[in-house]
Amino acid sequence: MAAALHASTVTEAVNVLDAGSLLAAFGALGVAVVLFAETGLLVGFFLPGDSLLFTAGLLCAPGVGGAVHLALPQVLTAAVVGTLIGSQTGYWIGRRGGRALLAQGRSRKLQEGAARAEEYLARYGHAKAIVLARFVPIVRTVLNPLAGALNVPARTFALWQVVGGLIWAIGLTLAGYALGSSVPNVDRYLLPVVALVVLVSLSPIAVEVLRSRKQRGADGAAAEPTDAPDHATMPPAP
């Protein structure tokens, strides 16, 4: 009875938006589940994939204290399995559901992410867009079903989502592990470090917003009629 009550209390206390809370409650299994939801299910666009991977790697480092200590091989395995299976699931959901599936989403962020994902595919091509999308929150959630809906070849998607997924999942985890191994007592600064990772992960979105605004301003300026007379078409003076 007491054990069940304790488990219930722990579950209720979990904050799905906080990487530390998720890892303390579920460990490496939480990494796999969260990455699967973020990359495979449209409802997971708000989950903290970047900060979760970095924090998990940090908590694997020797000498890092705190409420939880994770094993690096388990975290890497969970990260790779969760993100690769999640992305492939998202692709097949889009392949079966089509663009109507994305149109049903009511979240403004989700719709904006879909627009950016489609822009990535059009601008960079399939391979580069699939890899780059891994590093952009929300876009990495939406691009997988969008690629399926747009009939991106299954082999092309599978190849490049594996490449991007391995770079993203392993790279961020090892970055956290390297920081925890090289900086003594880094766990004392866990919150500021995770906040910095979140800011860095959001920087691509900020760059895209600024670029879009600049482009709209340039297009608007080019579309404005000029009041100056066109000397080339004026009749010659008598």
Backbone as numpy.savetxt, mean C-alpha at the origin, in Angstrom:
# Nx Ny Nz CAx CAy CAz Cx Cy Cz
-12.78 -20.39 32.24 -13.62 -19.19 32.24 -12.74 -17.93 32.24
-11.76 -17.94 33.16 -10.87 -16.78 33.25 -10.04 -16.63 31.98
-9.59 -17.77 31.43 -8.80 -17.72 30.20 -9.62 -17.18 29.04
-10.88 -17.59 28.96 -11.75 -17.10 27.89 -12.00 -15.62 28.03
-12.18 -15.17 29.29 -12.40 -13.75 29.53 -11.17 -12.94 29.15
-9.98 -13.48 29.49 -8.74 -12.79 29.14 -8.57 -12.70 27.63
-8.87 -13.79 26.91 -8.76 -13.78 25.44 -9.72 -12.79 24.83
-10.93 -12.72 25.39 -11.91 -11.77 24.88 -11.46 -10.34 25.08
-10.85 -10.08 26.27 -10.38 -8.73 26.57 -9.27 -8.32 25.62
-8.34 -9.27 25.34 -7.23 -8.98 24.42 -7.76 -8.68 23.03
-8.73 -9.48 22.56 -9.30 -9.28 21.23 -9.97 -7.93 21.11
-10.73 -7.56 22.15 -11.43 -6.28 22.12 -10.45 -5.11 22.13
-9.26 -5.33 22.73 -8.31 -4.24 22.86 -7.47 -4.05 21.60
-7.57 -4.96 20.64 -6.75 -4.86 19.43 -7.20 -3.68 18.58
-6.24 -2.87 18.18 -6.51 -1.75 17.29 -5.98 -2.14 15.91
-6.87 -2.38 14.96 -6.45 -2.86 13.64 -5.66 -1.81 12.86
-5.69 -0.56 13.31 -4.94 0.48 12.62 -3.56 0.67 13.22
-3.26 -0.04 14.31 -1.99 0.11 14.99 -1.17 -1.16 14.81
0.01 -1.01 14.19 0.83 -2.19 13.90 1.28 -2.90 15.17
1.68 -2.13 16.18 2.13 -2.74 17.42 1.05 -3.54 18.11
-0.17 -3.02 18.09 -1.29 -3.72 18.70 -1.58 -5.04 17.97
-1.55 -5.01 16.66 -1.80 -6.22 15.87 -0.74 -7.28 16.13
0.52 -6.85 16.18 1.60 -7.81 16.37 1.60 -8.38 17.78
1.26 -7.55 18.77 1.20 -8.04 20.13 0.09 -9.07 20.30
-1.00 -8.92 19.58 -2.14 -9.82 19.72 -1.99 -11.09 18.89
-1.45 -10.98 17.66 -1.48 -12.11 16.74 -0.11 -12.57 16.25
0.93 -11.81 16.50 2.27 -12.20 16.08 2.41 -12.30 14.58
3.23 -13.27 14.12 3.48 -13.42 12.68 2.21 -13.75 11.91
1.29 -14.47 12.54 0.02 -14.79 11.86 -0.73 -13.52 11.49
-0.66 -12.52 12.35 -1.31 -11.25 12.06 -0.74 -10.58 10.82
0.56 -10.76 10.60 1.20 -10.19 9.40 0.59 -10.80 8.15
0.46 -12.12 8.13 -0.09 -12.80 6.96 -1.54 -12.39 6.71
-2.34 -12.34 7.77 -3.76 -12.02 7.61 -3.96 -10.58 7.14
-3.23 -9.65 7.75 -3.38 -8.24 7.39 -2.93 -7.99 5.96
-1.80 -8.56 5.56 -1.32 -8.34 4.19 -2.24 -9.00 3.17
-2.80 -10.15 3.52 -3.77 -10.77 2.62 -4.98 -9.86 2.43
-5.49 -9.31 3.53 -6.68 -8.44 3.44 -6.36 -7.15 2.70
-5.17 -6.58 2.96 -4.84 -5.30 2.33 -4.60 -5.43 0.84
-4.00 -6.52 0.41 -3.67 -6.66 -1.01 -4.70 -7.46 -1.79
-5.59 -8.20 -1.09 -6.52 -9.06 -1.79 -7.97 -8.68 -1.69
-8.33 -7.93 -0.65 -9.73 -7.58 -0.43 -9.88 -6.06 -0.41
-10.84 -5.55 -1.14 -11.02 -4.11 -1.22 -11.31 -3.48 0.14
-11.87 -4.26 1.07 -12.18 -3.71 2.39 -10.93 -3.48 3.22
-9.77 -3.97 2.75 -8.55 -3.84 3.54 -7.68 -2.66 3.19
-8.22 -1.70 2.43 -7.38 -0.59 1.97 -6.86 0.29 3.10
-7.52 0.26 4.27 -7.14 1.13 5.39 -6.10 0.49 6.30
-5.74 -0.76 6.08 -4.85 -1.48 6.99 -3.39 -1.01 6.83
-2.61 -1.09 7.92 -1.25 -0.51 7.94 -0.18 -1.46 7.43
-0.15 -1.74 6.12 0.79 -2.71 5.59 2.25 -2.31 5.76
2.61 -1.08 5.36 4.00 -0.63 5.44 4.51 -0.64 6.88
3.78 0.02 7.76 4.22 0.12 9.16 4.21 -1.24 9.84
3.29 -2.12 9.44 3.24 -3.46 10.04 4.50 -4.25 9.70
4.91 -4.23 8.44 6.12 -4.95 8.03 7.36 -4.40 8.72
7.47 -3.09 8.75 8.65 -2.47 9.36 8.70 -2.76 10.86
7.57 -2.62 11.52 7.52 -2.87 12.97 7.80 -4.34 13.28
7.26 -5.24 12.46 7.51 -6.67 12.66 8.99 -6.98 12.54
9.65 -6.39 11.54 11.09 -6.59 11.40 11.85 -6.03 12.58
11.41 -4.88 13.06 12.05 -4.25 14.22 11.95 -5.15 15.45
10.80 -5.77 15.64 10.58 -6.61 16.82 11.27 -7.97 16.70
11.86 -8.26 15.53 12.63 -9.50 15.38 14.09 -9.31 15.78
14.54 -8.07 15.87 15.95 -7.80 16.13 16.35 -8.23 17.54
17.55 -8.76 17.69 18.01 -9.15 19.04 18.20 -7.93 19.93
17.79 -8.06 21.17 17.96 -6.97 22.12 16.80 -6.01 22.18
15.86 -6.14 21.27 14.68 -5.27 21.30 13.69 -5.85 22.29
13.37 -5.07 23.30 12.45 -5.54 24.32 11.01 -5.27 23.95
10.17 -5.10 24.93 8.77 -4.85 24.67 7.91 -6.06 24.99
6.63 -5.93 24.69 5.67 -6.98 25.05 5.76 -8.20 24.12
6.37 -8.04 22.96 6.40 -9.15 22.00 7.75 -9.17 21.30
8.26 -10.37 21.07 9.47 -10.55 20.26 9.17 -11.61 19.22
9.45 -11.30 17.96 9.08 -12.18 16.86 10.31 -12.84 16.27
10.10 -13.95 15.58 11.17 -14.67 14.89 11.21 -14.21 13.44
12.37 -13.80 12.97 12.50 -13.25 11.62 12.06 -14.24 10.53
12.46 -15.51 10.56 12.00 -16.44 9.51 10.48 -16.56 9.44
9.82 -16.59 10.61 8.36 -16.68 10.63 7.72 -15.44 10.04
8.25 -14.27 10.39 7.68 -13.02 9.89 7.87 -12.92 8.37
9.07 -13.26 7.87 9.31 -13.19 6.43 8.40 -14.15 5.68
8.25 -15.35 6.21 7.36 -16.33 5.56 5.92 -15.83 5.55
5.46 -15.32 6.68 4.09 -14.82 6.77 3.87 -13.64 5.84
4.87 -12.75 5.77 4.74 -11.57 4.91 4.65 -11.96 3.44
5.52 -12.86 3.02 5.54 -13.27 1.61 4.26 -14.02 1.25
3.86 -14.96 2.10 2.65 -15.75 1.82 1.42 -14.85 1.78
1.28 -13.97 2.77 0.10 -13.10 2.83 -0.02 -12.17 1.65
1.10 -11.54 1.27 1.03 -10.55 0.19 0.88 -11.20 -1.19
1.55 -12.34 -1.41 1.46 -12.97 -2.73 0.09 -13.62 -2.95
-0.40 -14.33 -1.95 -1.73 -14.95 -2.09 -2.80 -13.88 -2.14
-2.63 -12.83 -1.34 -3.61 -11.75 -1.34 -3.71 -11.07 -2.69
-2.58 -10.74 -3.28 -2.59 -10.06 -4.58 -3.21 -10.94 -5.66
-2.88 -12.22 -5.64 -3.44 -13.12 -6.65 -4.95 -13.27 -6.45
-5.38 -13.28 -5.20 -6.82 -13.34 -4.91 -7.53 -12.10 -5.43
-6.93 -10.93 -5.18 -7.52 -9.69 -5.68 -7.65 -9.68 -7.19
-6.62 -10.21 -7.87 -6.66 -10.27 -9.34 -7.82 -11.13 -9.82
-8.01 -12.30 -9.23 -9.08 -13.19 -9.68 -10.45 -12.66 -9.30
-10.54 -11.92 -8.21 -11.81 -11.27 -7.86 -12.18 -10.25 -8.94
-11.18 -9.46 -9.36 -11.42 -8.49 -10.42 -11.73 -9.16 -11.74
-11.09 -10.28 -12.00 -11.32 -11.00 -13.26 -12.76 -11.52 -13.33
-13.27 -11.96 -12.18 -14.64 -12.49 -12.15 -15.67 -11.37 -12.01
-15.37 -10.37 -11.17 -16.36 -9.34 -10.88 -16.37 -8.18 -11.86
-15.24 -7.96 -12.56 -15.18 -6.88 -13.53 -15.15 -5.50 -12.87
-15.22 -4.48 -13.70 -15.14 -3.11 -13.21 -16.35 -2.73 -12.39
-17.46 -3.42 -12.55 -18.64 -3.12 -11.75 -18.36 -3.30 -10.27
-17.44 -4.20 -9.94 -17.08 -4.42 -8.55 -16.46 -3.17 -7.93
-15.58 -2.52 -8.69 -14.96 -1.29 -8.19 -15.96 -0.14 -8.15
-16.87 -0.12 -9.09 -17.85 0.97 -9.15 -18.79 0.93 -7.95
-18.95 -0.22 -7.33 -19.86 -0.34 -6.19 -19.27 0.24 -4.91
-17.95 0.45 -4.88 -17.33 0.98 -3.67 -17.78 2.40 -3.40
-18.16 2.68 -2.16 -18.65 4.00 -1.80 -17.57 4.90 -1.21
-16.41 4.33 -0.90 -15.35 5.11 -0.29 -14.69 6.03 -1.32
-14.58 7.30 -0.97 -13.95 8.26 -1.87 -12.48 7.90 -2.07
-11.80 7.48 -0.99 -10.39 7.10 -1.11 -10.23 5.89 -2.03
-11.18 4.98 -1.95 -11.11 3.80 -2.81 -11.27 4.18 -4.27
-12.19 5.09 -4.55 -12.39 5.54 -5.93 -11.17 6.30 -6.45
-10.59 7.13 -5.58 -9.38 7.85 -5.99 -8.23 6.87 -6.23
-8.15 5.85 -5.39 -7.12 4.83 -5.58 -7.29 4.09 -6.89
-8.55 3.81 -7.25 -8.82 3.13 -8.52 -8.39 3.99 -9.70
-8.65 5.30 -9.61 -8.25 6.20 -10.69 -6.73 6.25 -10.82
-6.02 6.30 -9.68 -4.56 6.33 -9.73 -4.00 5.00 -10.24
-4.63 3.89 -9.83 -4.16 2.59 -10.29 -4.31 2.47 -11.81
-5.44 2.94 -12.34 -5.64 2.88 -13.79 -4.64 3.79 -14.51
-4.34 4.93 -13.88 -3.36 5.84 -14.46 -1.97 5.19 -14.48
-1.62 4.47 -13.41 -0.34 3.77 -13.36 -0.23 2.76 -14.50
-1.30 1.99 -14.71 -1.28 0.97 -15.76 -1.13 1.61 -17.14
-1.82 2.75 -17.34 -1.76 3.42 -18.64 -0.40 4.08 -18.87
0.19 4.65 -17.81 1.41 5.42 -17.98 2.66 4.53 -18.02
2.72 3.54 -17.11 3.94 2.76 -16.96 3.91 1.39 -17.63
2.74 0.95 -18.05 2.65 -0.41 -18.56 2.44 -1.41 -17.44
2.10 -2.63 -17.79 1.71 -3.62 -16.79 2.81 -3.92 -15.79
4.00 -4.25 -16.26 5.06 -4.71 -15.38 5.45 -3.64 -14.36
5.79 -2.46 -14.83 6.27 -1.40 -13.94 5.16 -0.94 -13.00
3.93 -0.86 -13.49 2.82 -0.40 -12.65 2.55 -1.38 -11.51
2.59 -2.67 -11.80 2.32 -3.68 -10.78 3.37 -3.64 -9.68
4.63 -3.42 -10.06 5.71 -3.34 -9.06 5.61 -2.05 -8.26
5.45 -0.92 -8.94 5.41 0.37 -8.26 4.21 0.49 -7.32
3.09 -0.10 -7.69 1.88 0.01 -6.87 2.07 -0.58 -5.48
2.99 -1.52 -5.33 3.25 -2.12 -4.03 3.62 -1.07 -2.98
4.23 0.00 -3.41 4.76 0.98 -2.47 3.83 2.18 -2.26
2.62 2.11 -2.81 1.68 3.21 -2.68 0.42 2.70 -1.97
0.18 3.18 -0.73 -1.03 2.73 -0.01 -2.30 2.98 -0.83
-3.27 2.15 -0.65 -4.57 2.16 -1.34 -4.41 1.69 -2.78
-3.42 2.24 -3.51 -3.21 1.80 -4.90 -2.86 0.32 -4.94
-2.03 -0.14 -3.98 -1.67 -1.56 -3.98 -2.87 -2.46 -3.67
-3.90 -1.89 -3.04 -5.13 -2.65 -2.78 -5.99 -2.72 -4.04
-6.10 -1.61 -4.75 -7.04 -1.51 -5.86 -6.47 -2.04 -7.16
-5.16 -1.94 -7.34 -4.59 -2.31 -8.63 -4.79 -3.78 -8.95
-4.76 -4.64 -7.94 -4.87 -6.09 -8.20 -6.22 -6.45 -8.83
-7.36 -6.08 -8.21 -8.64 -6.38 -8.88 -8.82 -5.59 -10.18
-8.24 -4.39 -10.25 -8.35 -3.60 -11.47 -7.61 -4.29 -12.62
-6.44 -4.85 -12.31 -5.70 -5.58 -13.34 -6.51 -6.76 -13.86
-7.21 -7.44 -12.96 -8.07 -8.54 -13.40 -9.23 -8.06 -14.23
-9.83 -6.94 -13.82 -10.97 -6.39 -14.55 -10.57 -5.92 -15.95
-9.34 -5.42 -16.09 -8.85 -4.92 -17.38 -8.21 -6.02 -18.21
-8.32 -7.26 -17.74 -7.80 -8.42 -18.48 -6.29 -8.35 -18.74
-5.55 -7.86 -17.73 -4.09 -7.98 -17.81 -3.77 -9.47 -17.85
-2.91 -9.92 -18.77 -2.62 -11.36 -18.88 -2.23 -11.97 -17.54
-2.79 -13.13 -17.24 -2.58 -13.76 -15.94 -1.11 -14.04 -15.67
-0.37 -14.49 -16.67 1.05 -14.79 -16.46 1.84 -13.51 -16.19
1.51 -12.46 -16.92 2.20 -11.18 -16.70 1.95 -10.67 -15.30
0.69 -10.71 -14.87 0.37 -10.24 -13.53 1.06 -11.10 -12.47
1.00 -12.42 -12.61 1.58 -13.31 -11.61 3.09 -13.07 -11.47
3.78 -12.93 -12.61 5.23 -12.72 -12.58 5.59 -11.44 -11.84
4.96 -10.32 -12.22 5.37 -9.03 -11.68 4.80 -8.76 -10.30
3.69 -9.39 -9.95 3.22 -9.22 -8.58 4.11 -9.99 -7.61
4.71 -11.10 -8.07 5.67 -11.82 -7.24 6.93 -10.99 -7.05
7.42 -10.40 -8.14 8.62 -9.55 -8.06 8.38 -8.38 -7.11
7.30 -7.65 -7.34 7.00 -6.50 -6.49 6.71 -6.90 -5.05
5.99 -8.00 -4.88 5.64 -8.44 -3.54 6.86 -8.84 -2.73
7.80 -9.55 -3.34 9.01 -9.95 -2.64 9.86 -8.74 -2.26
10.00 -7.79 -3.18 10.80 -6.59 -2.88 10.18 -5.81 -1.74
8.85 -5.63 -1.80 8.15 -4.83 -0.79 8.15 -5.52 0.57
7.69 -6.75 0.62 7.52 -7.45 1.91 8.86 -7.74 2.58
9.80 -8.29 1.82 11.10 -8.63 2.41 11.91 -7.37 2.69
11.86 -6.41 1.76 12.64 -5.19 1.93 12.25 -4.40 3.18
10.96 -4.18 3.39 10.53 -3.41 4.55 10.79 -4.17 5.86
10.58 -5.48 5.84 10.83 -6.27 7.04 12.31 -6.24 7.42
13.18 -6.42 6.45 14.62 -6.40 6.72 15.11 -5.01 7.09
14.46 -3.97 6.57 14.82 -2.61 6.96 14.54 -2.39 8.45
13.38 -2.86 8.90 13.08 -2.76 10.33 14.04 -3.58 11.17
14.36 -4.78 10.71 15.30 -5.64 11.43 16.69 -4.99 11.50
17.14 -4.40 10.40 18.46 -3.75 10.37 18.51 -2.59 11.34
17.44 -1.80 11.41 17.41 -0.67 12.34 17.44 -1.16 13.78
16.63 -2.19 14.06 16.61 -2.71 15.42 17.93 -3.34 15.84
18.66 -3.89 14.87 19.94 -4.53 15.18 21.08 -3.52 15.35
20.95 -2.37 14.72 22.05 -1.41 14.71 21.90 -0.28 15.72
20.68 0.00 16.16 20.44 1.10 17.10 20.08 0.53 18.47
20.90 0.75 19.48 20.59 0.22 20.81 19.30 0.85 21.38
18.50 0.02 22.04 17.28 0.49 22.70 16.34 1.23 21.76
16.30 0.79 20.50 15.44 1.47 19.53 13.97 1.31 19.88
13.63 0.27 20.68 12.24 0.07 21.04 11.69 1.21 21.88
12.58 2.00 22.50 12.11 3.16 23.25 11.52 4.22 22.33
11.94 4.19 21.08 11.49 5.18 20.11 10.58 4.55 19.05
9.90 3.48 19.44 9.10 2.71 18.48 8.02 3.56 17.84
7.28 4.31 18.64 6.18 5.12 18.10 6.67 6.18 17.10
7.72 6.97 17.45 8.22 7.94 16.45 8.74 7.28 15.18
9.40 6.13 15.33 9.94 5.44 14.15 8.80 4.97 13.25
7.77 4.36 13.85 6.63 3.89 13.06 5.90 5.08 12.41
5.78 6.18 13.14 5.14 7.37 12.57 5.92 7.87 11.36
7.25 7.81 11.44 8.09 8.23 10.31 7.87 7.31 9.11
7.77 6.01 9.37 7.53 5.05 8.28 6.19 5.33 7.61
5.17 5.63 8.42 3.85 5.94 7.86 3.93 7.18 6.98
4.65 8.21 7.45 4.78 9.44 6.65 5.50 9.17 5.34
6.56 8.36 5.40 7.30 8.03 4.18 6.42 7.23 3.22
5.61 6.31 3.77 4.75 5.51 2.91 3.65 6.33 2.26
3.27 7.42 2.91 2.23 8.28 2.35 2.79 9.32 1.37
4.11 9.46 1.34 4.70 10.48 0.46 4.38 10.28 -1.01
4.30 9.04 -1.54 3.91 8.90 -2.95 2.53 9.48 -3.24
1.60 9.34 -2.29 0.27 9.92 -2.48 0.36 11.43 -2.54
1.16 12.04 -1.63 1.31 13.49 -1.62 1.93 13.99 -2.92
2.91 13.24 -3.42 3.55 13.62 -4.69 2.55 13.56 -5.84
1.72 12.50 -5.84 0.72 12.35 -6.89 -0.30 13.48 -6.84
-0.74 13.86 -5.62 -1.72 14.94 -5.47 -1.14 16.25 -5.98
0.09 16.56 -5.58 0.72 17.81 -6.03 0.92 17.81 -7.54
1.34 16.66 -8.08 1.54 16.58 -9.52 0.24 16.77 -10.28
-0.85 16.17 -9.75 -2.15 16.29 -10.41 -2.64 17.74 -10.38
-2.47 18.39 -9.23 -2.89 19.79 -9.14 -2.09 20.68 -10.08
-0.78 20.42 -10.16 0.06 21.20 -11.06 -0.34 20.98 -12.50
-0.67 19.71 -12.84 -1.07 19.41 -14.21 -2.39 20.07 -14.55
-3.36 20.03 -13.58 -4.65 20.69 -13.83 -4.47 22.19 -14.00
-3.56 22.79 -13.19 -3.31 24.22 -13.34 -2.71 24.56 -14.68
-1.79 23.72 -15.15 -1.16 23.95 -16.45 -2.17 23.78 -17.58
-3.05 22.78 -17.46 -4.07 22.57 -18.48 -5.06 23.72 -18.51
-5.40 24.23 -17.31 -6.33 25.35 -17.25 -5.74 26.61 -17.85
-4.45 26.84 -17.59 -3.80 28.02 -18.15 -3.70 27.93 -19.66
-3.46 26.72 -20.17 -3.35 26.54 -21.62 -4.70 26.71 -22.30
-5.78 26.41 -21.56 -7.10 26.49 -22.16 -7.68 27.90 -22.13
-7.09 28.81 -21.33 -7.62 30.17 -21.24 -7.39 30.91 -22.55
-8.41 31.61 -23.07 -8.22 32.37 -24.31 -7.35 33.59 -24.06
-6.57 33.94 -25.03 -5.72 35.12 -24.89 -6.41 36.34 -25.45
-6.19 37.48 -24.76 -6.81 38.74 -25.19 -5.93 39.51 -26.17
-4.69 39.06 -26.31 -3.78 39.78 -27.19 -4.17 39.55 -28.64
-4.09 40.57 -29.49 -4.43 40.40 -30.90 -3.43 39.51 -31.61
-3.90 38.79 -32.56 -3.04 37.92 -33.36 -2.51 38.73 -34.53
-1.25 39.23 -34.35 -0.68 40.10 -35.37 -0.48 39.38 -36.71
-0.36 38.04 -36.60 -0.11 37.30 -37.84 -1.33 37.32 -38.76
-2.55 37.50 -38.18 -3.74 37.45 -38.99 -4.36 38.83 -39.20
-3.75 39.90 -38.62 -4.30 41.24 -38.79 -4.02 41.74 -40.20
-4.95 42.45 -40.78 -4.71 43.00 -42.12 -3.65 44.06 -42.08
-2.87 44.22 -43.14 -1.80 45.24 -43.14 -2.40 46.64 -43.08
-1.64 47.54 -42.47 -2.10 48.94 -42.33 -2.09 49.58 -43.71
-3.08 50.46 -43.99 -3.13 51.12 -45.30 -1.99 52.11 -45.46
